Coordinates of C-alpha atoms and ligand atoms in Angstrom, one line a residue:
Chain A
X2 CA 3.4 -33.0 -7.2
X3 CA 4.1 -33.2 -10.8
X4 CA 5.2 -37.0 -10.1
X5 CA 2.2 -37.8 -8.1
X6 CA -0.4 -36.2 -10.6
X7 CA 1.6 -36.1 -13.8
X8 CA 4.3 -38.8 -14.3
X9 CA 4.4 -41.1 -17.2
X10 CA 2.2 -44.2 -17.3
X11 CA 0.1 -43.0 -14.1
X12 CA -3.4 -42.3 -15.4
X13 CA -6.6 -41.8 -13.4
X14 CA -9.7 -44.4 -14.0
X15 CA -12.9 -44.9 -13.1
X16 CA -15.5 -42.3 -12.1
X17 CA -13.5 -41.3 -8.8
X18 CA -10.5 -40.2 -10.8
X19 CA -8.7 -42.9 -8.6
X20 CA -5.2 -43.6 -9.5
X21 CA -4.1 -46.5 -11.2
X22 CA -0.1 -46.5 -11.6
X23 CA 1.0 -49.2 -13.7
X24 CA 4.4 -48.3 -13.7
X25 CA 5.4 -50.2 -10.4
X26 CA 5.7 -48.7 -7.4
X27 CA 8.9 -46.4 -7.8
X28 CA 9.3 -43.3 -5.4
X29 CA 7.6 -41.2 -8.0
X30 CA 4.5 -43.1 -7.4
X31 CA 2.3 -41.6 -4.4
X32 CA 0.7 -44.2 -2.2
X33 CA -2.8 -44.8 -2.8
X34 CA -4.4 -43.6 0.3
X35 CA -2.4 -40.1 0.2
X36 CA -3.8 -39.8 -3.6
X37 CA -7.2 -40.5 -2.7
X38 CA -6.6 -37.7 -0.1
X39 CA -5.0 -34.8 -2.7
X40 CA -6.6 -35.8 -5.9
X41 CA -9.6 -33.3 -6.1
X42 CA -7.3 -30.7 -4.1
X43 CA -6.3 -27.8 -6.2
X44 CA -3.1 -27.0 -4.0
X45 CA -1.9 -30.6 -3.7
X46 CA -2.4 -32.2 -7.1
X47 CA -1.1 -29.9 -10.0
X48 CA -3.7 -31.7 -12.1
X49 CA -6.6 -31.4 -10.1
X50 CA -6.0 -27.2 -10.1
X51 CA -7.2 -27.0 -13.4
X52 CA -10.8 -28.5 -12.4
X53 CA -11.3 -27.7 -8.4
X54 CA -11.4 -24.5 -6.6
X55 CA -10.4 -23.7 -3.1
X56 CA -11.4 -20.6 -0.8
X57 CA -9.4 -19.0 2.0
X58 CA -11.4 -17.0 4.8
X59 CA -9.6 -14.3 6.4
X60 CA -10.5 -15.1 10.1
X61 CA -7.2 -15.0 11.7
X62 CA -5.6 -11.7 12.0
X63 CA -3.0 -12.1 14.8
X64 CA 0.6 -13.4 14.6
X65 CA 2.9 -14.6 17.1
X66 CA 6.1 -13.8 14.6
X67 CA 7.5 -11.7 12.4
X68 CA 9.1 -12.3 9.4
X69 CA 11.4 -10.0 7.3
X70 CA 9.2 -10.7 4.2
X71 CA 6.2 -9.4 6.2
X72 CA 4.8 -5.9 6.7
X73 CA 1.8 -6.6 9.1
X74 CA 1.2 -2.6 8.4
X75 CA -0.3 -3.9 5.0
X76 CA -0.8 -7.3 6.1
X77 CA 1.2 -10.2 5.4
X78 CA 3.4 -9.8 1.9
X79 CA 4.2 -13.3 1.4
X80 CA 3.7 -17.2 1.1
X81 CA 0.6 -18.7 0.9
X82 CA -1.4 -15.7 2.8
X83 CA 0.0 -12.7 1.0
X84 CA -1.0 -9.5 0.1
X85 CA -4.0 -7.5 1.2
X86 CA -7.3 -8.9 2.9
X87 CA -9.8 -6.7 2.2
X88 CA -12.1 -7.6 4.9
X89 CA -11.7 -9.7 8.0
X90 CA -14.8 -11.9 9.0
X91 CA -16.0 -13.2 12.1
X92 CA -16.3 -17.0 12.1
X93 CA -20.0 -17.0 11.6
X94 CA -19.6 -14.5 8.8
X95 CA -17.0 -17.1 7.5
X96 CA -19.5 -19.8 7.5
X97 CA -22.0 -18.1 5.6
X98 CA -19.4 -17.1 2.9
X99 CA -18.2 -20.8 2.7
X100 CA -21.8 -21.8 2.1
X101 CA -22.4 -19.0 -0.4
X102 CA -19.2 -19.9 -2.6
X103 CA -20.0 -23.5 -2.5
X104 CA -23.4 -23.0 -3.9
X105 CA -22.1 -20.8 -6.7
X106 CA -19.0 -22.7 -7.4
X107 CA -19.6 -26.2 -7.0
X108 CA -16.0 -27.3 -8.0
X109 CA -15.0 -25.4 -4.6
X110 CA -13.9 -28.4 -2.6
X111 CA -11.4 -27.1 -0.3
X112 CA -11.7 -24.3 2.5
X113 CA -8.5 -23.0 4.1
X114 CA -7.4 -20.8 6.8
X115 CA -4.4 -19.1 5.8
X116 CA -4.0 -15.9 8.1
X117 CA -3.5 -13.1 7.3
X118 CA -1.5 -13.8 10.6
X119 CA -1.1 -17.2 11.9
X120 CA -4.2 -19.5 12.3
X121 CA -2.6 -20.9 15.6
X122 CA -2.2 -17.5 16.7
X123 CA -6.1 -17.3 16.5
X124 CA -6.8 -20.7 17.5
X125 CA -10.6 -19.8 19.0
X126 CA -11.3 -18.1 15.6
X127 CA -9.8 -21.2 13.5
X128 CA -11.4 -23.7 15.1
X129 CA -14.6 -22.1 15.6
X130 CA -14.9 -21.8 12.1
X131 CA -14.1 -25.2 11.3
X132 CA -16.6 -26.5 13.6
X133 CA -19.7 -24.2 12.0
X134 CA -18.2 -25.3 8.5
X135 CA -17.9 -28.9 9.0
X136 CA -21.5 -28.8 10.5
X137 CA -23.2 -27.2 7.5
X138 CA -20.9 -28.4 4.4
X139 CA -19.4 -31.8 5.6
X140 CA -18.3 -32.6 2.1
X141 CA -15.7 -29.6 2.2
X142 CA -12.1 -30.5 2.9
X143 CA -10.5 -28.0 6.0
X144 CA -7.1 -27.2 5.8
X145 CA -4.9 -24.5 7.5
X146 CA -1.6 -23.0 7.2
X147 CA 0.7 -22.0 10.0
X148 CA 4.2 -20.8 10.7
X149 CA 4.3 -23.6 13.2
X150 CA 4.9 -21.7 16.8
X151 CA 2.2 -23.2 18.5
X152 CA 1.7 -26.3 16.1
X153 CA 2.3 -28.8 18.8
X154 CA 0.0 -27.4 21.0
X155 CA -2.9 -27.8 18.8
X156 CA -2.4 -31.4 17.1
X157 CA -5.0 -32.9 19.1
X158 CA -7.7 -30.3 18.1
X159 CA -6.6 -30.2 14.4
X160 CA -7.4 -33.9 14.8
X161 CA -10.7 -33.3 16.3
X162 CA -11.9 -31.0 13.4
X163 CA -11.0 -33.4 11.0
X164 CA -8.5 -31.3 9.4
X165 CA -6.7 -33.4 6.9
X166 CA -4.1 -31.1 5.4
X167 CA -1.9 -28.6 7.3
X168 CA 0.9 -26.3 5.8
X169 CA 3.7 -25.2 7.5
X170 CA 6.1 -22.5 6.6
X171 CA 9.8 -23.7 7.0
X172 CA 12.3 -21.6 5.9
X173 CA 15.2 -22.7 7.9
X174 CA 16.6 -25.2 10.0
X175 CA 19.7 -23.9 10.9
X176 CA 19.3 -20.9 13.6
X177 CA 22.2 -18.6 12.0
X178 CA 20.0 -18.5 8.8
X179 CA 17.1 -18.1 10.8
X180 CA 18.1 -15.1 12.5
X181 CA 18.5 -13.3 9.2
X182 CA 15.1 -14.3 8.1
X183 CA 13.1 -13.8 11.9
X184 CA 13.4 -10.5 13.9
X185 CA 11.5 -12.1 16.8
X186 CA 9.0 -14.6 17.8
X187 CA 6.4 -14.0 20.9
X188 CA 7.0 -17.0 23.2
X189 CA 6.1 -17.9 26.6
X190 CA 5.0 -13.9 27.0
X191 CA 8.2 -12.6 26.3
X192 CA 10.0 -11.2 22.6
X193 CA 12.7 -13.4 21.8
X194 CA 15.1 -12.3 19.2
X195 CA 18.0 -13.5 17.1
X196 CA 19.5 -17.0 17.4
X197 CA 17.4 -17.8 20.2
X198 CA 14.1 -17.0 18.3
X199 CA 14.8 -19.0 15.3
X200 CA 16.0 -22.1 17.4
X201 CA 12.6 -22.3 19.3
X202 CA 10.8 -21.9 15.7
X203 CA 12.7 -24.5 14.0
X204 CA 12.2 -27.0 17.2
X205 CA 8.6 -26.2 17.3
X206 CA 7.9 -26.6 13.5
X207 CA 9.6 -29.9 13.3
X208 CA 8.2 -31.1 16.2
X209 CA 4.4 -30.3 15.2
X210 CA 5.1 -31.8 11.8
X211 CA 6.5 -35.0 13.4
X212 CA 3.2 -35.1 15.5
X213 CA 1.3 -34.4 12.5
X214 CA 2.5 -37.0 10.2
X215 CA 2.1 -39.8 12.9
X216 CA -1.1 -39.0 13.2
X217 CA -1.6 -39.8 9.6
X218 CA -2.4 -35.6 8.9
X219 CA -1.1 -34.7 5.2
X220 CA 1.5 -32.2 5.5
X221 CA 3.1 -29.9 2.9
X222 CA 5.7 -27.6 3.8
X223 CA 6.3 -24.2 2.0
X224 CA 9.6 -22.3 1.9
X225 CA 10.2 -18.9 1.1
X226 CA 13.3 -18.8 -1.5
X227 CA 15.6 -15.9 -0.4
X228 CA 18.5 -15.6 -2.5
X229 CA 21.8 -15.3 -0.7
X230 CA 20.2 -16.1 2.7
X231 CA 18.4 -19.6 2.4
X232 CA 18.6 -20.6 -1.3
X233 CA 21.4 -23.2 -0.7
X234 CA 20.3 -24.3 2.8
X235 CA 16.7 -25.3 1.3
X236 CA 18.5 -28.4 -0.1
X237 CA 18.6 -29.3 3.6
X238 CA 15.5 -28.1 4.5
X239 CA 13.8 -30.3 1.9
X240 CA 15.8 -33.4 3.2
X241 CA 15.0 -32.6 7.0
X242 CA 11.3 -32.3 6.3
X243 CA 11.0 -35.3 3.9
X244 CA 12.5 -37.2 6.3
X245 CA 9.7 -36.6 8.9
X246 CA 7.0 -37.3 6.6
X247 CA 6.1 -34.0 4.7
X248 CA 4.5 -35.3 1.6
X249 CA 4.7 -32.2 -0.7
X250 CA 7.2 -29.4 -0.6
X251 CA 6.5 -25.9 -2.0
X252 CA 9.3 -23.4 -2.7
X253 CA 7.9 -20.2 -3.7
X254 CA 9.8 -17.1 -4.8
X255 CA 10.5 -14.0 -2.1
X256 CA 8.2 -11.1 -2.9
X257 CA 10.2 -8.2 -2.1
X258 CA 9.7 -4.9 -3.5
X259 CA 10.5 -1.6 -1.7
X260 CA 6.8 -0.4 -1.9
X261 CA 5.9 -3.5 0.0
X262 CA 7.5 -1.9 3.1
X263 CA 9.1 -4.9 4.8
X264 CA 12.4 -5.2 5.9
X265 CA 13.6 -7.4 3.0
X266 CA 11.9 -4.9 0.6
X267 CA 13.2 -2.0 2.2
X268 CA 17.0 -3.3 2.3
X269 CA 17.1 -4.3 -1.4
X270 CA 16.9 -7.8 -1.0
X271 CA 15.9 -9.2 -4.1
X272 CA 13.9 -12.4 -5.2
X273 CA 14.9 -15.5 -7.3
X274 CA 14.7 -15.3 -11.2
X275 CA 12.5 -17.8 -12.9
X276 CA 15.5 -20.1 -13.7
X277 CA 17.1 -19.9 -10.2
X278 CA 13.7 -21.1 -8.9
X279 CA 13.3 -23.9 -11.2
X280 CA 17.0 -24.8 -10.7
X281 CA 16.1 -25.1 -6.8
X282 CA 12.9 -26.9 -7.4
X283 CA 14.8 -29.3 -9.8
X284 CA 17.5 -30.3 -7.6
X285 CA 14.8 -30.6 -4.8
X286 CA 12.7 -33.1 -6.9
X287 CA 14.6 -36.3 -6.7
X288 CA 14.1 -36.1 -2.6
X289 CA 9.9 -35.7 -2.8
X290 CA 7.3 -34.2 -4.6
X291 CA 7.4 -30.3 -5.5
X292 CA 4.7 -28.2 -5.6
X293 CA 5.0 -25.6 -8.7
X294 CA 1.9 -24.5 -9.2
X295 CA 1.4 -22.3 -5.9
X296 CA 0.1 -19.0 -6.8
X297 CA 1.0 -17.3 -3.5
X298 CA -2.6 -16.2 -3.0
X299 CA -4.2 -13.8 -0.8
X300 CA -5.8 -14.8 2.5
X301 CA -9.4 -14.3 1.3
X302 CA -8.7 -15.7 -2.2
X303 CA -11.8 -17.5 -3.8
X304 CA -12.0 -19.6 -7.1
X305 CA -9.6 -21.7 -9.2
X306 CA -5.7 -21.0 -8.4
X307 CA -5.1 -18.1 -10.8
X308 CA -8.2 -16.7 -10.6
X309 CA -9.6 -14.5 -7.8
X310 CA -13.0 -14.0 -7.3
X311 CA -13.4 -12.7 -4.1
X312 CA -14.7 -9.6 -5.0
X313 CA -18.0 -11.4 -6.0
X314 CA -18.2 -12.3 -2.5
X315 CA -17.7 -9.3 -0.2
X316 CA -19.3 -9.3 3.5
X317 CA -22.1 -7.0 2.1
X318 CA -22.8 -8.9 -0.5
X319 CA -22.8 -12.5 1.2
X320 CA -24.8 -11.2 4.0
X321 CA -27.5 -10.4 1.2
X322 CA -27.4 -13.7 -0.3
X323 CA -29.9 -16.1 -0.6
X324 CA -27.8 -19.5 0.3
X325 CA -29.2 -22.7 -0.8
X326 CA -26.6 -25.4 0.0
X327 CA -27.4 -28.4 -1.9
X328 CA -24.9 -31.5 -1.7
X329 CA -26.3 -33.4 -4.6
X330 CA -26.3 -30.5 -7.1
X331 CA -22.6 -30.1 -5.8
X332 CA -21.6 -33.9 -6.3
X333 CA -23.6 -34.2 -10.0
X334 CA -21.5 -31.2 -11.1
X335 CA -18.1 -32.6 -10.0
X336 CA -18.9 -35.8 -11.4
X337 CA -18.8 -33.8 -14.4
X338 CA -15.8 -32.4 -13.9
X339 CA -14.4 -35.9 -13.5
X340 CA -15.6 -36.9 -16.9
X341 CA -13.8 -33.9 -18.4
X342 CA -10.7 -34.8 -16.4
X343 CA -10.7 -38.5 -17.4
X344 CA -11.2 -37.2 -21.2
X345 CA -7.8 -34.8 -20.6
X346 CA -5.8 -37.7 -19.3
X347 CA -7.0 -40.2 -22.1
X348 CA -6.1 -37.5 -24.5
X349 CA -2.7 -36.8 -23.3
X350 CA -1.8 -40.6 -22.7
X351 CA -2.8 -41.3 -26.6
X352 CA -0.4 -38.4 -27.8
X353 CA 2.2 -39.6 -25.6
X354 CA 2.4 -42.9 -27.1
X355 CA 3.0 -41.2 -30.4
X356 CA 6.2 -39.8 -28.6
X357 CA 7.7 -43.6 -27.7
X358 CA 10.7 -44.0 -29.7
X359 CA 11.7 -40.2 -30.0
X360 CA 14.4 -39.7 -27.3
X361 CA 15.9 -36.5 -28.5
X362 CA 17.9 -34.9 -25.4
X363 CA 15.8 -31.2 -26.1
X364 CA 13.9 -29.7 -23.7
X365 CA 12.0 -26.7 -24.3
X366 CA 9.5 -24.4 -22.3
X367 CA 6.2 -23.4 -23.6
X368 CA 3.9 -20.7 -22.2
X369 CA 0.1 -21.7 -22.0
X370 CA -2.9 -19.2 -21.7
X371 CA -5.7 -21.0 -20.0
X372 CA -8.4 -20.1 -17.4
X373 CA -9.0 -23.8 -16.1
X374 CA -10.2 -27.2 -17.1
X375 CA -6.7 -28.0 -18.2
X376 CA -7.6 -26.5 -22.0
X377 CA -5.9 -23.6 -23.9
X378 CA -9.0 -21.5 -23.4
X379 CA -7.7 -17.8 -23.0
X380 CA -7.2 -15.0 -25.2
X381 CA -3.5 -13.6 -25.1
X382 CA -4.4 -10.6 -24.1
X383 CA -6.6 -11.3 -21.3
X384 CA -4.2 -13.7 -19.6
X385 CA -3.0 -12.5 -16.1
X386 CA -0.8 -15.7 -15.8
X387 CA 0.8 -18.1 -18.0
X388 CA 1.3 -21.8 -16.8
X389 CA 4.5 -23.1 -18.0
X390 CA 5.5 -26.6 -19.7
X391 CA 8.6 -28.4 -20.3
X392 CA 8.4 -30.2 -23.2
X393 CA 10.7 -33.5 -23.5
X394 CA 10.8 -36.6 -25.2
X395 CA 8.8 -37.7 -21.8
X396 CA 6.1 -35.7 -22.5
X397 CA 4.5 -32.2 -21.1
X398 CA 5.7 -31.3 -17.8
X399 CA 4.4 -28.5 -15.4
X400 CA 7.0 -26.4 -13.9
X401 CA 5.2 -23.3 -12.9
X402 CA 3.1 -20.3 -13.7
X403 CA 4.2 -16.5 -14.1
X404 CA 1.8 -13.8 -13.4
X405 CA 1.8 -10.9 -15.9
X406 CA 0.1 -7.4 -16.2
X407 CA -2.6 -7.6 -18.3
X408 CA -1.8 -6.8 -21.8
X409 CA -5.3 -5.1 -22.6
X410 CA -5.0 -3.5 -19.2
X411 CA -4.7 0.5 -18.8
X412 CA -1.9 1.9 -16.6
X413 CA 0.9 0.4 -19.0
X414 CA 1.0 1.4 -22.8
X415 CA 0.3 -1.4 -24.7
X416 CA 4.1 -1.6 -25.9
X417 CA 5.0 -1.8 -22.4
X418 CA 3.0 -4.3 -21.1
X419 CA 3.8 -6.6 -23.7
X420 CA 7.5 -5.9 -22.7
X421 CA 6.8 -7.3 -19.4
X422 CA 4.9 -10.4 -20.7
X423 CA 7.8 -11.0 -22.8
X424 CA 10.2 -10.5 -20.0
X425 CA 7.9 -13.1 -18.0
X426 CA 7.7 -15.8 -20.3
X427 CA 11.4 -15.0 -22.3
X428 CA 12.6 -18.4 -21.3
X429 CA 9.9 -19.8 -23.6
X430 CA 9.9 -21.2 -27.3
X431 CA 6.3 -20.4 -27.7
X432 CA 3.3 -19.3 -26.3
X433 CA -0.2 -21.3 -26.7
X434 CA -3.1 -19.3 -26.9
X435 CA -7.0 -19.6 -27.9
X436 CA -6.7 -16.1 -29.8
X437 CA -3.9 -13.5 -30.3
X438 CA -4.1 -10.0 -32.2
X439 CA -1.6 -9.7 -35.5
X440 CA 0.5 -7.1 -33.9
X441 CA 1.5 -9.0 -30.4
X442 CA 2.1 -12.2 -32.6
X443 CA 4.7 -10.4 -34.7
X444 CA 6.0 -8.6 -31.6
X445 CA 6.3 -12.0 -29.8
X446 CA 8.2 -13.5 -32.9
X447 CA 10.8 -10.7 -33.1
X448 CA 11.7 -11.5 -29.5
X449 CA 12.1 -15.0 -30.5
X450 CA 8.3 -16.6 -29.0
X451 CA 6.6 -18.4 -31.7
X452 CA 2.5 -17.6 -30.7
X453 CA 0.7 -20.4 -31.4
X454 CA -3.4 -20.4 -31.8
X455 CA -3.7 -23.7 -33.9
X456 CA -4.6 -25.6 -30.4
X457 CA -7.7 -23.2 -29.3
X458 CA -9.2 -24.8 -26.8
X459 CA -8.1 -28.1 -26.8
X460 CA -6.5 -29.9 -23.9
X461 CA -3.0 -28.5 -22.8
X462 CA -0.9 -31.4 -22.4
X463 CA -1.8 -33.4 -25.5
X464 CA -1.4 -30.1 -27.8
X465 CA 1.9 -29.7 -26.4
X466 CA 3.2 -33.0 -27.1
X467 CA 2.1 -32.6 -30.6
X468 CA 3.7 -29.1 -30.8
X469 CA 6.7 -30.7 -29.3
X470 CA 6.4 -33.8 -32.3
X471 CA 6.3 -30.9 -35.1
X472 CA 9.3 -29.3 -33.3
X473 CA 11.7 -32.0 -33.3
X474 CA 10.4 -32.9 -37.2
X475 CA 11.1 -29.1 -38.3
X476 CA 14.6 -29.1 -36.7
X477 CA 15.6 -32.3 -38.2
X478 CA 14.2 -31.4 -41.4
X479 CA 16.7 -28.2 -41.2
X480 CA 13.2 -25.9 -41.5
X481 CA 14.2 -24.4 -37.9
X482 CA 17.3 -24.4 -36.1
X483 CA 16.6 -24.5 -32.0
X484 CA 18.1 -21.4 -30.3
X485 CA 18.4 -21.3 -26.4
X486 CA 15.9 -19.2 -24.5
X487 CA 17.0 -16.9 -22.0
X488 CA 16.0 -16.2 -18.2
X489 CA 12.8 -15.0 -17.4
X490 CA 11.5 -12.7 -14.3
X491 CA 9.1 -13.4 -11.6
X492 CA 6.8 -10.4 -11.2
X493 CA 6.3 -9.4 -8.0
X494 CA 3.4 -8.9 -5.5
X495 CA 0.5 -11.1 -4.3
X496 CA -1.9 -12.6 -7.2
X497 CA -4.7 -9.9 -7.4
X498 CA -6.8 -10.7 -10.5
X499 CA -8.2 -7.2 -12.0
X500 CA -10.8 -8.5 -14.1
X501 CA -12.6 -10.1 -11.1
Chain B
X4 CA -1.0 4.8 34.8
X5 CA -1.4 3.0 31.6
X6 CA -0.3 2.2 28.2
X7 CA -2.0 3.3 25.0
X8 CA -2.3 2.6 21.5
X9 CA -1.6 5.1 18.7
X10 CA -4.4 4.4 16.7
X11 CA -2.9 5.6 13.3
X12 CA -0.4 2.6 14.0
X13 CA -2.5 0.3 14.9
X14 CA -3.4 -2.7 12.1
X15 CA -6.2 -4.2 14.2
X16 CA -4.9 -7.4 14.1
X17 CA -5.9 -8.2 17.3
X18 CA -2.7 -10.0 18.7
X19 CA -2.6 -7.6 22.0
X20 CA -5.9 -8.1 22.7
X21 CA -5.7 -12.0 23.6
X22 CA -2.3 -11.4 25.3
X23 CA -3.6 -8.7 28.0
X24 CA -3.9 -10.3 31.3
X25 CA -6.3 -7.6 32.2
X26 CA -8.7 -8.2 29.5
X27 CA -8.0 -4.3 29.1
X28 CA -7.7 -4.3 25.2
X29 CA -10.8 -4.5 22.8
X30 CA -11.8 -3.2 19.5
X31 CA -13.8 0.2 18.6
X32 CA -14.9 1.0 15.7
X33 CA -12.1 -1.1 13.7
X34 CA -9.1 -0.3 16.0
X35 CA -8.0 -1.5 19.2
X36 CA -7.8 0.8 22.5
X37 CA -6.8 0.1 25.9
X38 CA -9.1 0.5 29.1
X39 CA -6.6 2.5 31.3
X40 CA -9.1 1.8 34.3
X41 CA -7.8 -1.8 33.7
X42 CA -4.4 -1.6 32.7
X43 CA -1.7 -2.2 35.0
X44 CA 1.3 -2.0 32.8
X45 CA 1.6 -5.9 33.3
X46 CA 3.0 -5.2 36.5
X47 CA 2.2 -8.1 38.9
X48 CA 1.8 -10.4 35.9
X49 CA 4.7 -10.2 33.3
X50 CA 8.2 -8.7 32.9
X51 CA 7.3 -7.0 29.9
X52 CA 3.7 -5.4 29.0
X53 CA 2.4 -7.9 26.6
X54 CA 1.0 -5.7 24.3
X55 CA 4.2 -4.1 23.7
X56 CA 5.9 -7.7 23.2
X57 CA 3.3 -8.9 20.8
X58 CA 2.4 -6.2 18.6
X59 CA 3.9 -6.4 15.0
X60 CA 4.1 -2.5 14.7
X61 CA 6.9 -0.9 16.7
X62 CA 6.0 2.1 19.1
X63 CA 2.5 1.4 18.7
X64 CA 1.8 0.4 22.4
X65 CA 3.5 3.2 24.3
X66 CA 3.1 4.5 27.6
X67 CA 0.6 7.3 27.7
X68 CA 2.6 10.1 29.4
X69 CA -0.7 12.0 30.2
X70 CA -1.5 9.7 33.0
X71 CA 0.6 8.7 36.2
X72 CA 2.2 5.8 36.1
X73 CA 0.6 2.5 37.7
X74 CA 1.3 1.9 41.4
X75 CA 0.4 -1.5 42.5
X76 CA -1.6 -1.2 45.7
X77 CA 0.6 -2.6 48.5
Ligands
LIG20 S1 3.9 -15.9 9.6 FE1 3.0 -15.1 8.0 S2 1.7 -13.6 9.2 FE2 3.2 -14.1 10.3 S3 4.9 -12.2 10.1 FE3 5.3 -14.1 8.8 S4 4.7 -14.1 7.1 FE4 3.5 -12.2 8.4
LIG21 S1 0.5 -3.0 29.4 FE1 -0.4 -5.1 29.8 S2 -2.2 -5.0 31.4 FE2 -1.5 -2.8 30.1 S3 -2.6 -3.0 28.0 FE3 -0.8 -3.7 27.5 S4 -0.8 -6.1 28.0 FE4 -2.7 -5.2 29.1
LIG22 S1 -1.0 -6.0 18.5 FE1 -0.7 -3.8 17.5 S2 -1.5 -3.8 15.7 FE2 -2.1 -5.3 16.6 S3 -4.2 -4.8 17.6 FE3 -2.9 -4.6 19.1 S4 -2.0 -2.7 18.7 FE4 -3.0 -2.9 16.8

């Protein structure tokens, strides 16, 4: 994704945010027609995710396979539909919810159905929901996530409802590996297990992917990285899905805590560290665009990625809400968003030019506290995640995000909470914040992380590039010595915002 | 003569409802139940009871021993 949205020299211009890549059509460049489709999609464009919001509606509880990282007793615990779903909706309730949210959050551009089971194991509910929404809110883009088992049977219907994006979770193309991930699939009225099950699943997934891309429907592939099981193999998966036309690959860390009660959780199967995840994503990046800003959202998530406003839109509240869906005020708002977005890109590019001529080999990571709009606008103590950028003489590149427990929250002593934050961003040289107290600042410094508040409310990338220039200058003048940072921990659990 | 659903185990995922060839399964107060009058243990339709095969929680769709086994009428 990074390459599509952020690569050097590719700016956006014009009121529509159209790509104007002046660097020539290298493999880094996304074809214009794809960029047009994804540019305002928060999940598909890293850059867009600072500005546009999505929502999921939980209308699809049934599933037709079992994954070892999922415990259906507590809802699906992983991938893009993880965590707990508080309420399952009927298609009519879902349609009302979409209108209510779209009216309250004008930058909400995408509606997804991502479970909590498999949307295509619930075709009636899924497509009824799409039908109701496309009638009432034609400007909203529809997408769905599926395990792919029944995908080939539904490609025609997906086309008919104008679904322009589909995500398929593909964790393997080798049935031997699949047998370790999937205990069974429900196929032709039987429960099939072992290698045979994995073979059916992979055949159907790849067939479905081919059919979708042949029909011009954008496909993203999600993979869960399970160390020791499919971590090496995912490079092959990456190649296989790319050759079948997938436009984006999202490799996510396994979430497995014993308390989730999943097979992997109970077996002690660990998830990857931040460095392991990044190394795998980097090694696939030459092959195709990689998505690195996935939040493994709940199946009923609402709002910007990294933000969870679902608590504002419970069924009770929605049913009482007076909904006034006004297309033109939504459009007006989105035009403002585009202006802000252009300003950000322009500022980034201007700053980038001042880096020209720097060709130090140095790369450092920095963490950023933000609540959207591409700005450093969150207080250190209020951040429930940090966005991670890799800085080099090529500029600032988004490489991921780290969820943390709220520093200012109960449940942990402040000291302990700060330790978990440090563990989560331990590979970073600095953390950019809008504001930070004196004590945490000192503690961070002791851990070797510089807390930077001088760029409060400024654009992230512009500030990061400027910081990097200063950093290089200080090394050169001997004021500081660069120290290599360590590894960092990925926090377990689905993204649930506590302050929503 | 029938299967039943152990309510305390059921996740209300509704997977079984769509698979039952006899439309014997429905939702009641947030959990799924089997109508014993309609269940044929899938005999006459499939080799294995569909609710058992599709249910994600093992031992949730079980034989109700308090009732006699289903006898297909000849
Ligand atoms: S596809 Fe998703 S909902 Fe279904 S079992 Fe796997 S992880 Fe759970
Ligand atoms: S055993 Fe078969 S007929 Fe009986 S409830 Fe289950 S699916 Fe329906
Ligand atoms: S499949 Fe199992 S868990 Fe799901 S509704 Fe039926 S009995 Fe309940």
